[in-house]
mmCIF file of C-alpha atoms in Angstrom:
data_model
loop_
_atom_site.group_PDB
_atom_site.id
_atom_site.type_symbol
_atom_site.label_atom_id
_atom_site.label_comp_id
_atom_site.label_asym_id
_atom_site.label_seq_id
_atom_site.Cartn_x
_atom_site.Cartn_y
_atom_site.Cartn_z
ATOM 1 C CA MET A 835 45.953 25.992 89.287
ATOM 2 C CA ALA A 836 46.681 23.376 91.844
ATOM 3 C CA GLY A 837 50.392 23.518 93.658
ATOM 4 C CA ASP A 838 51.802 20.820 91.508
ATOM 5 C CA ASP A 839 50.767 22.388 88.380
ATOM 6 C CA VAL A 840 52.333 25.816 89.567
ATOM 7 C CA ALA A 841 55.720 23.870 90.319
ATOM 8 C CA GLN A 842 55.722 22.336 86.987
ATOM 9 C CA THR A 843 54.767 25.383 85.072
ATOM 10 C CA LEU A 844 57.915 27.208 86.748
ATOM 11 C CA ALA A 845 59.977 24.357 85.905
ATOM 12 C CA ALA A 846 59.297 24.199 82.603
ATOM 13 C CA MET A 847 59.889 28.250 82.074
ATOM 14 C CA GLY A 848 63.305 27.847 82.583
ATOM 15 C CA PRO A 849 63.945 25.817 79.156
ATOM 16 C CA ARG A 850 61.282 28.172 77.422
ATOM 17 C CA LEU A 851 63.220 31.389 78.350
ATOM 18 C CA ARG A 852 66.650 29.981 77.459
ATOM 19 C CA ASP A 853 64.946 28.727 73.986
ATOM 20 C CA VAL A 854 63.421 32.515 73.517
ATOM 21 C CA ARG A 855 66.791 33.659 74.172
ATOM 22 C CA GLU A 856 68.675 31.762 71.710
ATOM 23 C CA ARG A 857 66.401 32.103 68.961
ATOM 24 C CA ARG A 858 66.960 35.876 69.320
ATOM 25 C CA GLY A 859 70.541 34.838 68.988
ATOM 26 C CA VAL A 860 71.576 36.863 72.028
ATOM 27 C CA THR A 861 73.981 35.661 75.033
ATOM 28 C CA LEU A 862 73.024 36.288 78.710
ATOM 29 C CA ALA A 863 75.616 39.292 78.769
ATOM 30 C CA ASP A 864 73.173 41.016 75.963
ATOM 31 C CA VAL A 865 70.286 40.503 78.224
ATOM 32 C CA ASN A 866 72.102 41.760 81.298
ATOM 33 C CA CYS A 867 73.047 44.682 79.169
ATOM 34 C CA ALA A 868 69.700 45.134 78.183
ATOM 35 C CA THR A 869 67.508 44.382 81.124
ATOM 36 C CA GLY A 870 70.115 44.588 84.378
ATOM 37 C CA ILE A 871 69.407 41.103 85.202
ATOM 38 C CA SER A 872 72.807 39.433 86.376
ATOM 39 C CA PRO A 873 74.057 36.765 83.725
ATOM 40 C CA SER A 874 74.292 34.236 87.049
ATOM 41 C CA THR A 875 70.695 35.082 87.872
ATOM 42 C CA LEU A 876 69.277 34.243 84.355
ATOM 43 C CA SER A 877 71.519 31.188 84.112
ATOM 44 C CA ARG A 878 70.109 29.795 86.911
ATOM 45 C CA ILE A 879 66.777 30.635 86.366
ATOM 46 C CA GLU A 880 66.890 28.868 82.444
ATOM 47 C CA THR A 881 68.419 25.438 84.077
ATOM 48 C CA GLY A 882 65.827 25.574 86.803
ATOM 49 C CA ARG A 883 68.084 26.303 89.575
ATOM 50 C CA ARG A 884 65.834 29.174 90.608
ATOM 51 C CA LYS A 885 62.379 29.949 90.230
ATOM 52 C CA PRO A 886 61.735 33.384 88.182
ATOM 53 C CA THR A 887 59.402 36.278 89.613
ATOM 54 C CA LEU A 888 56.995 37.498 88.304
ATOM 55 C CA GLU A 889 58.676 40.898 88.028
ATOM 56 C CA VAL A 890 61.841 39.110 85.964
ATOM 57 C CA VAL A 891 59.261 37.116 83.762
ATOM 58 C CA LEU A 892 57.281 40.281 82.962
ATOM 59 C CA GLN A 893 60.763 42.017 82.005
ATOM 60 C CA LEU A 894 61.871 39.098 79.888
ATOM 61 C CA ALA A 895 58.520 38.695 77.712
ATOM 62 C CA LYS A 896 58.966 42.460 77.262
ATOM 63 C CA GLU A 897 62.479 42.302 76.230
ATOM 64 C CA TYR A 898 62.009 39.272 73.905
ATOM 65 C CA GLY A 899 58.881 40.540 72.329
ATOM 66 C CA VAL A 900 56.744 37.193 73.766
ATOM 67 C CA ALA A 901 53.296 36.765 75.324
ATOM 68 C CA LEU A 902 53.047 35.444 78.790
ATOM 69 C CA ASP A 903 50.969 32.826 77.449
ATOM 70 C CA GLU A 904 54.374 31.438 75.447
ATOM 71 C CA LEU A 905 56.456 31.364 78.373
ATOM 72 C CA VAL A 906 54.045 29.569 80.505
ATOM 73 C CA GLY A 907 53.322 27.122 77.602
ATOM 74 C CA THR A 908 49.430 27.987 76.848
ATOM 75 C CA ALA A 909 50.075 29.494 73.543
ATOM 76 C CA THR A 910 47.870 28.398 71.014
ATOM 77 C CA ALA A 911 49.524 30.278 68.024
ATOM 78 C CA THR A 912 50.002 28.654 64.794
ATOM 79 C CA ALA A 913 52.192 29.533 61.536
ATOM 80 C CA ALA A 914 49.765 31.390 59.983
ATOM 81 C CA GLU A 915 49.137 34.096 62.428
ATOM 82 C CA PRO A 916 50.954 37.223 61.838
ATOM 83 C CA ARG A 917 54.156 37.346 63.262
ATOM 84 C CA SER A 918 56.004 40.376 64.843
ATOM 85 C CA THR A 919 58.289 42.435 62.438
ATOM 86 C CA ALA A 920 59.769 44.711 65.485
ATOM 87 C CA PRO A 921 63.424 44.361 65.740
ATOM 88 C CA HIS A 922 64.804 44.347 69.295
ATOM 89 C CA SER A 923 67.899 45.792 70.493
ATOM 90 C CA PHE A 924 70.167 44.848 72.898
ATOM 91 C CA GLY A 925 72.965 46.914 74.860
ATOM 92 C CA ASP A 926 75.637 46.662 71.891
ATOM 93 C CA ASP A 927 73.353 48.511 69.818
ATOM 94 C CA LYS A 928 72.918 45.240 67.844
ATOM 95 C CA ALA A 929 69.040 44.541 66.514
ATOM 96 C CA VAL A 930 67.256 41.439 65.735
ATOM 97 C CA LEU A 931 64.639 41.026 63.915
ATOM 98 C CA PRO A 932 62.890 37.606 64.727
ATOM 99 C CA LEU A 933 61.785 35.670 61.383
ATOM 100 C CA THR A 934 59.785 32.839 63.316
ATOM 101 C CA ARG A 935 57.921 32.918 67.034
ATOM 102 C CA TYR A 936 57.289 29.199 67.455
ATOM 103 C CA VAL A 937 59.012 27.323 70.386
ATOM 104 C CA GLY A 938 61.043 24.287 69.539
ATOM 105 C CA GLY A 939 62.964 23.423 65.896
ATOM 106 C CA LEU A 940 64.822 25.551 63.624
ATOM 107 C CA HIS A 941 64.816 29.382 64.385
ATOM 108 C CA ALA A 942 65.537 31.921 61.906
ATOM 109 C CA HIS A 943 66.632 35.928 62.748
ATOM 110 C CA LYS A 944 68.012 38.702 61.044
ATOM 111 C CA HIS A 945 70.928 40.903 62.441
ATOM 112 C CA VAL A 946 72.019 43.984 62.116
ATOM 113 C CA LEU A 947 75.287 45.260 63.463
ATOM 114 C CA PRO A 948 76.428 49.006 63.665
ATOM 115 C CA ALA A 949 79.274 50.347 62.086
ATOM 116 C CA VAL A 950 82.441 50.870 64.430
ATOM 117 C CA ALA A 951 85.148 53.098 64.328
ATOM 118 C CA GLU A 952 87.493 49.868 64.530
ATOM 119 C CA PRO A 953 86.722 46.481 65.255
ATOM 120 C CA PRO A 954 87.572 44.926 68.915
ATOM 121 C CA GLY A 955 90.902 43.601 69.841
ATOM 122 C CA ARG A 956 89.408 40.257 70.837
ATOM 123 C CA LEU A 957 86.031 39.118 70.432
ATOM 124 C CA ARG A 958 84.050 37.476 73.410
ATOM 125 C CA GLN A 959 83.120 33.881 72.312
ATOM 126 C CA VAL A 960 80.832 32.173 74.161
ATOM 127 C CA SER A 961 79.416 28.362 73.507
ATOM 128 C CA HIS A 962 75.877 26.041 73.908
ATOM 129 C CA GLU A 963 74.086 23.359 72.427
ATOM 130 C CA GLY A 964 72.790 23.805 68.923
ATOM 131 C CA TYR A 965 73.787 24.184 65.231
ATOM 132 C CA GLU A 966 74.270 27.186 63.423
ATOM 133 C CA TRP A 967 73.607 28.481 59.677
ATOM 134 C CA LEU A 968 75.072 32.079 58.940
ATOM 135 C CA CYS A 969 74.689 34.138 56.038
ATOM 136 C CA VAL A 970 75.961 37.431 55.417
ATOM 137 C CA LEU A 971 73.638 39.947 53.833
ATOM 138 C CA TYR A 972 75.460 42.889 53.406
ATOM 139 C CA GLY A 973 78.784 44.618 54.861
ATOM 140 C CA ARG A 974 81.935 42.663 56.374
ATOM 141 C CA LEU A 975 81.299 40.223 59.443
ATOM 142 C CA TRP A 976 84.090 39.185 61.483
ATOM 143 C CA LEU A 977 83.651 35.427 62.765
ATOM 144 C CA ALA A 978 85.865 33.969 65.284
ATOM 145 C CA LEU A 979 85.036 30.210 65.610
ATOM 146 C CA GLY A 980 87.334 28.444 67.890
ATOM 147 C CA SER A 981 91.145 29.318 66.910
ATOM 148 C CA GLN A 982 90.135 30.709 63.621
ATOM 149 C CA ASP A 983 89.063 34.006 62.624
ATOM 150 C CA LEU A 984 86.992 34.335 59.307
ATOM 151 C CA VAL A 985 86.185 37.597 57.759
ATOM 152 C CA LEU A 986 82.948 37.088 55.460
ATOM 153 C CA THR A 987 81.356 39.426 52.891
ATOM 154 C CA ALA A 988 77.866 39.702 50.969
ATOM 155 C CA GLY A 989 77.078 35.991 49.992
ATOM 156 C CA ASP A 990 79.490 34.506 52.112
ATOM 157 C CA VAL A 991 77.642 31.193 54.051
ATOM 158 C CA VAL A 992 79.037 29.322 56.957
ATOM 159 C CA GLU A 993 77.458 26.497 59.131
ATOM 160 C CA PHE A 994 79.203 25.305 62.415
ATOM 161 C CA ASP A 995 78.224 23.230 65.713
ATOM 162 C CA THR A 996 77.660 26.024 68.302
ATOM 163 C CA ARG A 997 79.679 23.879 71.182
ATOM 164 C CA ILE A 998 82.459 25.237 69.563
ATOM 165 C CA PRO A 999 83.159 28.961 71.219
ATOM 166 C CA HIS A 1000 82.392 31.427 68.675
ATOM 167 C CA GLY A 1001 81.295 35.278 68.486
ATOM 168 C CA VAL A 1002 80.794 38.140 65.746
ATOM 169 C CA ALA A 1003 81.532 41.765 65.212
ATOM 170 C CA ASN A 1004 81.561 44.136 62.249
ATOM 171 C CA ALA A 1005 84.514 44.026 60.577
ATOM 172 C CA GLY A 1006 84.293 47.448 58.834
ATOM 173 C CA SER A 1007 83.750 50.738 59.270
ATOM 174 C CA ASP A 1008 82.068 51.836 56.545
ATOM 175 C CA GLY A 1009 78.641 50.628 57.464
ATOM 176 C CA PRO A 1010 76.492 48.312 59.307
ATOM 177 C CA VAL A 1011 76.621 44.460 58.793
ATOM 178 C CA GLU A 1012 73.309 42.992 58.269
ATOM 179 C CA TYR A 1013 73.162 38.802 58.543
ATOM 180 C CA LEU A 1014 70.837 35.967 58.595
ATOM 181 C CA ILE A 1015 70.943 33.272 61.008
ATOM 182 C CA MET A 1016 69.249 29.820 61.166
ATOM 183 C CA PHE A 1017 69.561 28.433 64.390
ATOM 184 C CA GLY A 1018 68.765 24.563 66.072
ATOM 185 C CA PRO A 1019 68.819 24.283 69.845
ATOM 186 C CA GLN A 1020 68.950 20.777 69.867
ATOM 187 C CA GLY A 1021 71.466 20.646 66.938
ATOM 188 C CA GLU A 1022 68.697 20.441 64.205
ATOM 189 C CA ARG A 1023 70.728 21.178 60.783
ATOM 190 C CA LEU A 1024 69.521 22.135 57.466
ATOM 191 C CA ARG A 1025 69.157 19.621 54.522
ATOM 192 C CA PRO A 1026 70.416 20.605 51.259
ATOM 193 C CA ARG A 1027 68.456 19.315 48.423
ATOM 194 C CA THR A 1028 69.657 19.829 44.839
ATOM 195 C CA PRO A 1029 67.068 19.243 41.965
ATOM 196 C CA PRO A 1030 68.026 17.157 39.167
ATOM 197 C CA ALA A 1031 70.285 18.964 36.350
ATOM 198 C CA VAL A 1032 68.316 20.003 33.401
ATOM 199 C CA GLY A 1033 68.923 17.779 30.171
ATOM 200 C CA ARG A 1034 69.063 14.259 32.072
ATOM 201 C CA GLY A 1035 66.918 11.851 32.252
ATOM 202 C CA THR A 1036 64.095 10.069 30.214
ATOM 203 C CA GLY A 1037 61.819 12.745 30.322
ATOM 204 C CA ASP A 1038 64.238 15.226 28.734
ATOM 205 C CA ARG A 1039 64.795 12.792 25.985
ATOM 206 C CA LYS A 1040 61.467 12.395 24.987
ATOM 207 C CA ALA A 1041 61.121 16.660 25.539
ATOM 208 C CA THR A 1042 63.791 17.230 22.500
ATOM 209 C CA GLU A 1043 62.319 14.106 20.454
#
């Protein structure tokens, strides 16, 4: 690989690392707790202000559960290939189960927060580019969204611009909370489609004649 190619590959690796981290739904602080790499170093790598060493790349690839060729940009994986079902654990005992493997576009993943003796007094909030859709499957989830505090239960769905400071925690002490996240790193949004109501239209009239 020529020198220019190496430089271009390293320059592109930072955004790929950020993309993989964001589709895992974890913060720089989460990765710091799991790997010991400082948030400032991670941030400089993701923004291209620092070239990652091979040791750091290998460590992050293992933590994120991705192949090196995906970070380098030579992966040929397709949607038809099997997806990893192993959850990734982070420093706060949060487990993240990736549901998509590709880089770019909408990402889906499942989060599990363990039961806590009591919710934290104040949630740490983060903000970043993107748009998020969240659905609670089980338990009670505390969502701090800007100046709002919401307690969501099974079946509740919210969507928000991730440039708004946000943070989550288990709002109950009686068990874990599980939720799904769909995240668009470039602000991609879900597009609800409602089918035509049954019993209306020419076709329905013919069916009843």
